[in-house]
Short mmCIF file of C-alpha atoms in Angstrom, two decimals:
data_model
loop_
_atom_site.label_atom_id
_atom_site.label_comp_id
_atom_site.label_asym_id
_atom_site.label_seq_id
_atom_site.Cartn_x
_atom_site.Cartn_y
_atom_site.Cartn_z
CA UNK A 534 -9.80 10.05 20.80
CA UNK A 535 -13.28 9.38 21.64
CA UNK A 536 -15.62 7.86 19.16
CA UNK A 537 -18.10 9.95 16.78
CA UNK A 538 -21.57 9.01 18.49
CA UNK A 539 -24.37 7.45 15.78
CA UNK A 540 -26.09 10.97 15.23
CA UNK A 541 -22.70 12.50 14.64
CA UNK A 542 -21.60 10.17 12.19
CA UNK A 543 -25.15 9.78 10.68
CA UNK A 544 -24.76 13.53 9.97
CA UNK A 545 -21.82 13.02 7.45
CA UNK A 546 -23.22 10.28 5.55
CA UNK A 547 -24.46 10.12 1.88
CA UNK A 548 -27.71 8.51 2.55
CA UNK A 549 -27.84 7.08 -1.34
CA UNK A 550 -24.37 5.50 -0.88
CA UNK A 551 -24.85 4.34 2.62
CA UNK A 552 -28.18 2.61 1.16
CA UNK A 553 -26.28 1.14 -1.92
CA UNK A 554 -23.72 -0.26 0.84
CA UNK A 555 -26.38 -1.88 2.90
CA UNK A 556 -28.01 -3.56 -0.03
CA UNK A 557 -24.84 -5.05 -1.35
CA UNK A 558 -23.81 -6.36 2.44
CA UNK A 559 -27.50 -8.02 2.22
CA UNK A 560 -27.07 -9.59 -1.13
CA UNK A 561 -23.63 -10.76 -0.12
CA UNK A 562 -24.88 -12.76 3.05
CA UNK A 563 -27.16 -14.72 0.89
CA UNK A 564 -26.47 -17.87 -0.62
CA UNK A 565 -29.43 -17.52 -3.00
CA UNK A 566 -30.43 -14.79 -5.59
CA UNK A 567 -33.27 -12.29 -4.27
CA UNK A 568 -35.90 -10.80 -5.85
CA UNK A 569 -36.48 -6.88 -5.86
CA UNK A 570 -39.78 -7.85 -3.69
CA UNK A 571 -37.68 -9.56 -1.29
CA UNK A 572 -34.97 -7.49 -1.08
CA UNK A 573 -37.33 -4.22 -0.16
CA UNK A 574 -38.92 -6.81 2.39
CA UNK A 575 -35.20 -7.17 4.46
CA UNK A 576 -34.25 -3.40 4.19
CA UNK A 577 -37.88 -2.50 4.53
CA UNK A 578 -37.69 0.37 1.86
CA UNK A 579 -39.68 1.63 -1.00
CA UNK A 580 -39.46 -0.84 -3.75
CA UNK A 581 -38.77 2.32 -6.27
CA UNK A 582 -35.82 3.53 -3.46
CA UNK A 583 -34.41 -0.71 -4.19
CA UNK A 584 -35.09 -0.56 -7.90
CA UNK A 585 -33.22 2.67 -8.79
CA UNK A 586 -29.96 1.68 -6.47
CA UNK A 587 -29.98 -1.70 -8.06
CA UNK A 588 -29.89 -0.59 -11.29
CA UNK A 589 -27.31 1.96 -11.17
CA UNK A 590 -25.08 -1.14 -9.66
CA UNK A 591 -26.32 -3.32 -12.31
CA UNK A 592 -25.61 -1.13 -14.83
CA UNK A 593 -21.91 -0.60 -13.43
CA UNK A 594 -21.60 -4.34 -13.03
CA UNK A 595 -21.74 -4.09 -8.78
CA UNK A 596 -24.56 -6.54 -9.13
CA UNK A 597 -25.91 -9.00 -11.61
CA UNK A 598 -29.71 -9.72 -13.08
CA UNK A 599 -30.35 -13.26 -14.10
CA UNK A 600 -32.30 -13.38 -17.79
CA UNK A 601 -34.75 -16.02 -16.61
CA UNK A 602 -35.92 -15.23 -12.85
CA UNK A 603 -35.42 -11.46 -12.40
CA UNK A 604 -33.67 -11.94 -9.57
CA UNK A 605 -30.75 -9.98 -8.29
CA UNK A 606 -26.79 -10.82 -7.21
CA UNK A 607 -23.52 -9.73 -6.79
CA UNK A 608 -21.77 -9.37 -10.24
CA UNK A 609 -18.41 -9.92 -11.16
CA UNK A 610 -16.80 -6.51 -10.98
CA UNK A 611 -16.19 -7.26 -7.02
CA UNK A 612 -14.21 -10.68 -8.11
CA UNK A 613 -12.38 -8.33 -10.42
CA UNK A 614 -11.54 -5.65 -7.10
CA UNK A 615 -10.87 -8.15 -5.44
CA UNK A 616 -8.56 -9.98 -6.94
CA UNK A 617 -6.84 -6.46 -7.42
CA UNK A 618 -6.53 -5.86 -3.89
CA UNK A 619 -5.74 -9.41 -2.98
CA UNK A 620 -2.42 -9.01 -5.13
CA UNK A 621 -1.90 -5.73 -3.51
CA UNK A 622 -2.53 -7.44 -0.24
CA UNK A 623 -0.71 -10.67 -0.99
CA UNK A 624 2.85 -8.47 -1.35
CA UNK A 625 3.22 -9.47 2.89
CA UNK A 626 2.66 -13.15 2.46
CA UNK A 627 5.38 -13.13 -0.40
CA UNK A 628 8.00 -11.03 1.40
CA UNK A 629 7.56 -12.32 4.71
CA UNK A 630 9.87 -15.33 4.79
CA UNK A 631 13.03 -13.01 2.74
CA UNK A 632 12.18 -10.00 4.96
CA UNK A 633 12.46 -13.06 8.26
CA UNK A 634 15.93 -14.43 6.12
CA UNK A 635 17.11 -10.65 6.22
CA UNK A 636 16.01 -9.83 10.20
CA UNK A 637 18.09 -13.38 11.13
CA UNK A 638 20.88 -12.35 9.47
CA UNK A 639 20.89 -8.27 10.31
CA UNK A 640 19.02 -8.46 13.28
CA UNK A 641 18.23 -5.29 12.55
CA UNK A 642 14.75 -4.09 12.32
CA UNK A 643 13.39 -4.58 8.51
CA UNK A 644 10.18 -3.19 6.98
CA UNK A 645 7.94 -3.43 3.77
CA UNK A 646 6.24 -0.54 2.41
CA UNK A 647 4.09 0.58 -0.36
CA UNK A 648 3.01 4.10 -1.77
CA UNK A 649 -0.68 5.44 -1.07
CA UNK A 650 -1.87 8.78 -1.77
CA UNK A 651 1.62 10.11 -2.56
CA UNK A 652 3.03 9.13 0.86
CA UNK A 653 4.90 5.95 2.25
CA UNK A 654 2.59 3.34 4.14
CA UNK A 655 3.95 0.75 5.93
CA UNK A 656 2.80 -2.66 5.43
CA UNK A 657 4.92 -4.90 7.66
CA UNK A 658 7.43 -5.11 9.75
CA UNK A 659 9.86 -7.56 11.92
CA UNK A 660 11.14 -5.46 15.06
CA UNK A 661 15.57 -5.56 15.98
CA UNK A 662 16.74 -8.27 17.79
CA UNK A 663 19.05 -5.45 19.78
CA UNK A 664 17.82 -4.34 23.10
CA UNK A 665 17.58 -0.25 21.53
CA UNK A 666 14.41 -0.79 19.22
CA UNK A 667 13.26 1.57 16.69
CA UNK A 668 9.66 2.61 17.21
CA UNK A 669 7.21 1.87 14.43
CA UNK A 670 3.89 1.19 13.44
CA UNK A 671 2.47 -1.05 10.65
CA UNK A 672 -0.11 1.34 9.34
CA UNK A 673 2.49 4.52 10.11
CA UNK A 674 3.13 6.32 7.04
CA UNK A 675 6.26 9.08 5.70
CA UNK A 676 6.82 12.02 3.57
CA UNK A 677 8.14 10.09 0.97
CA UNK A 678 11.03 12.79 0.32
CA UNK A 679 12.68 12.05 3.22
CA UNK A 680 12.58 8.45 4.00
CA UNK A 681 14.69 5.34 2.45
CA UNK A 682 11.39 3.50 1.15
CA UNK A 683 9.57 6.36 -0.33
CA UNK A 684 12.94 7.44 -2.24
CA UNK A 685 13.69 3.92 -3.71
CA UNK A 686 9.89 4.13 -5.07
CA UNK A 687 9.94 7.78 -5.93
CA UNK A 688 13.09 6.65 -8.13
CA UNK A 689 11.02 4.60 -10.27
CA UNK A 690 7.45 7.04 -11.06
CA UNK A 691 7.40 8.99 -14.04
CA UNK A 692 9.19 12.52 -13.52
CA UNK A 693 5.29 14.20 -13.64
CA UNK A 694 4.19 11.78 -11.28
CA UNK A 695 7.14 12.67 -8.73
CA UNK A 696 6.56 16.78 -8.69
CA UNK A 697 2.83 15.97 -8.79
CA UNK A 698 3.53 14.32 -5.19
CA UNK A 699 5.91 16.90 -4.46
CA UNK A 700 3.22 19.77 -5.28
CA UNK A 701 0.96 17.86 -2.51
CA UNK A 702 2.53 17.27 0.02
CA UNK A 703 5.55 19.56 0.11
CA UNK A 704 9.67 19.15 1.01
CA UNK A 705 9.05 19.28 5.09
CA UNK A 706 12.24 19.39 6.91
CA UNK A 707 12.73 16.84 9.64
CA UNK A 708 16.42 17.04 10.13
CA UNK A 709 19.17 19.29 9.58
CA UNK A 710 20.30 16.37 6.83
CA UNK A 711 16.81 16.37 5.19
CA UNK A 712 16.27 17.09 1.09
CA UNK A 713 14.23 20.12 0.95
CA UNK A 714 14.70 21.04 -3.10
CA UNK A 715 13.66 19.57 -5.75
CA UNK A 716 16.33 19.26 -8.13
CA UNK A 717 18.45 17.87 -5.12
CA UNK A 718 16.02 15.04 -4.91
CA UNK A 719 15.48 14.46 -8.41
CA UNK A 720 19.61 14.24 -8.76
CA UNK A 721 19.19 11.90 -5.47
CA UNK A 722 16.69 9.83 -7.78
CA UNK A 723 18.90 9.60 -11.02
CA UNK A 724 21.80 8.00 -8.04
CA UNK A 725 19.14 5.57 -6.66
CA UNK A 726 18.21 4.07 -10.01
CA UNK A 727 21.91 3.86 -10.97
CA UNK A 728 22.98 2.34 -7.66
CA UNK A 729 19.61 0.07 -7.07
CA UNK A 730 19.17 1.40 -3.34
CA UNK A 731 18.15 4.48 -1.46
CA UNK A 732 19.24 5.61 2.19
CA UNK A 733 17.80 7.34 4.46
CA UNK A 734 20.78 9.18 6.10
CA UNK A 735 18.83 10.49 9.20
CA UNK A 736 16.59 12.62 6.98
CA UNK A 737 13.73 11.77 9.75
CA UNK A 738 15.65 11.14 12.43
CA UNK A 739 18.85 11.92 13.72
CA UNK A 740 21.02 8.99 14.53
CA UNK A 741 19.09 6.55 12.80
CA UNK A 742 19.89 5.00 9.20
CA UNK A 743 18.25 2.74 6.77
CA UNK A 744 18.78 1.21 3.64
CA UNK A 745 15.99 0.61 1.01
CA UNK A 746 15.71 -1.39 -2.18
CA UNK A 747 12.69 -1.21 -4.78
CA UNK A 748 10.70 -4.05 -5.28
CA UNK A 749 9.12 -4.68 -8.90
CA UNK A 750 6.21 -6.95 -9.59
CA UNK A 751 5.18 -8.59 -12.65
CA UNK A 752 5.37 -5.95 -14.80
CA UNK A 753 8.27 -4.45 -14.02
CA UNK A 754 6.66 -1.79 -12.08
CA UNK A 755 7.79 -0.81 -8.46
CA UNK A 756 5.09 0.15 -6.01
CA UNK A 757 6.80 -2.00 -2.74
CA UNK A 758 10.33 -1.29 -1.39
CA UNK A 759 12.67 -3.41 2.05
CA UNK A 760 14.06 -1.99 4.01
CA UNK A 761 16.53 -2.29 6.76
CA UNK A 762 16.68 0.58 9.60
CA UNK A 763 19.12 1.11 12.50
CA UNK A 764 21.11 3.04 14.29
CA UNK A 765 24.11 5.10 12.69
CA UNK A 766 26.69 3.87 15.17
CA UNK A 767 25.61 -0.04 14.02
CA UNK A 768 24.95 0.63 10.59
CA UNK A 769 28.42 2.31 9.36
CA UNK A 770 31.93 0.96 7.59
CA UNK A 771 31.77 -2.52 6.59
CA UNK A 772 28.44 -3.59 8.22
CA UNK A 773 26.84 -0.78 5.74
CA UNK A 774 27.82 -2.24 3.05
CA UNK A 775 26.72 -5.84 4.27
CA UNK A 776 23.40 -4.39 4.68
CA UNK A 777 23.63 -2.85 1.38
CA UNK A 778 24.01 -6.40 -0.23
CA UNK A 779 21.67 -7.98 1.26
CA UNK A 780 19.04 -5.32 1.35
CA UNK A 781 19.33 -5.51 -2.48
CA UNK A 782 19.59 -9.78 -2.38
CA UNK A 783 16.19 -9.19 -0.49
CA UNK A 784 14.61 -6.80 -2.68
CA UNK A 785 15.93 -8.93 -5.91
CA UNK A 786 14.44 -11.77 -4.12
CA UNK A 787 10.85 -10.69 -3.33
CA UNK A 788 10.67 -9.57 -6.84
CA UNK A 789 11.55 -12.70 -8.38
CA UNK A 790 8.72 -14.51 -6.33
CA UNK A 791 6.05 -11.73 -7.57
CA UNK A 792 7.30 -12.98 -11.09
CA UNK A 793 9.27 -10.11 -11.83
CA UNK A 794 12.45 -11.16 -14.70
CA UNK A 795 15.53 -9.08 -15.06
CA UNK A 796 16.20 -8.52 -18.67
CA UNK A 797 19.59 -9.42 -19.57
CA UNK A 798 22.12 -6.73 -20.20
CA UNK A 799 24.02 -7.09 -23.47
#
């Protein structure tokens, strides 16, 4: 696909927000606090256009005033979103070495994932050590109905926030083996939690497998799920229920480094 030319995009754009955007990239390139005079200077706009952006980003913490000089910088709220996406972020760096300790003993190819928007995004990935690869994409994301990840985080939302996602984006059909009901998947659900995995039993893709475990953080919350993905005639018998284990090790694992503590059953 070709891309938009400057006029086209230009066309689309929220001038107010684009301006806000451009005078927060400014303040965050200097070292130094700026005046409003200075600021107006650099963008070379109206000092009333500076003064009523900066306040509304003052006011909503974007961007700090100091007491004594006036002048203007970033403010704190963008530590505080950042540090929120850094831990969202930081998931890959955790599970990268368990989802490598996984791959060397499978071989098979293994995958982290997340949920965005209702639907499964894939974070990482460490590609089959067997000649027949699996094609996928970091980036790639899944109904997540119908795929091993999205189930063994669907198993875990509050029942509104599962039929809200449902509502969205609909029960497509990719296979002749895929869950298209609802009370089928919430039954699927209720077997994931009791078992601690999901599979995907070529609900995407005929022929191919794969076996996911939920990942909880901190809180006890799951929002990241492993998985391990192959083909039906390698992952079947004995071998499935290796990878079974040691999807679940990987998963338990991962969640133990994010500082996640199984209570202790009585």
């Amino acid at each position: 696909m070709e891309n938009s030319k400057p006029s086209e995009k230009k066309s689309s754009h929220v001038q107010s927000v684009e301006r806000a955007l451009l005078l927060i990239e400014l303040l965050a390139k200097e070292d130094s606090e700026m005046t409003l005079t200075e600021i107006a200077t650099r963008l070379n706009w109206p000092k009333s256009t500076v003064y009523g952006l900066i306040s509304t980003l003052r006011d909503y913490r974007y961007v700090d005033q100091s007491e004594e000089t006036g002048c203007y910088r970033l403010g704190i709220r963008f530590f505080e979103l950042g540090n929120q996406i850094g831990h969202s972020w930081d998931i890959r760096s955790i599970a990268k070495p368990f989802m490598q300790k996984l791959n060397n003993q499978l071989g098979d190819m293994i995958q982290l994932a997340t949920e965005d928007q209702g639907e499964v995004l894939y974070l990482d990935k460490i590609d089959s050590h067997h000649l027949i690869r699996i094609v996928s994409e970091i980036g790639r994301r899944l109904p997540m109905h119908c795929s091993g990840l999205g189930k063994s985080i669907l198993a875990y939302l509050p029942a509104g926030k599962v039929r809200q996602i449902i509502r969205q984006h609909g029960m497509h059909s990719f296979t002749e083996r895929t869950i298209t009901t609802l009370p089928a998947l919430l039954k699927e659900l209720e077997q994931i939690r009791s078992q601690g995995y999901a599979v995907d039993d070529q609900e995407v893709m005929m022929g191919l497998r794969c076996v996911a475990a939920p990942i909880f953080d901190s809180r006890g919350q799951v929002k990241y799920a492993v998985s391990v993905s192959g083909l039906c005639s390698q992952m079947n018998g004995e071998r499935m229920e290796r990878v079974i284990v040691l999807v679940k090790e990987t998963a338990d694992s991962i969640s133990s480094a994010m500082g996640y503590r199984k209570l202790k059953q009585d």
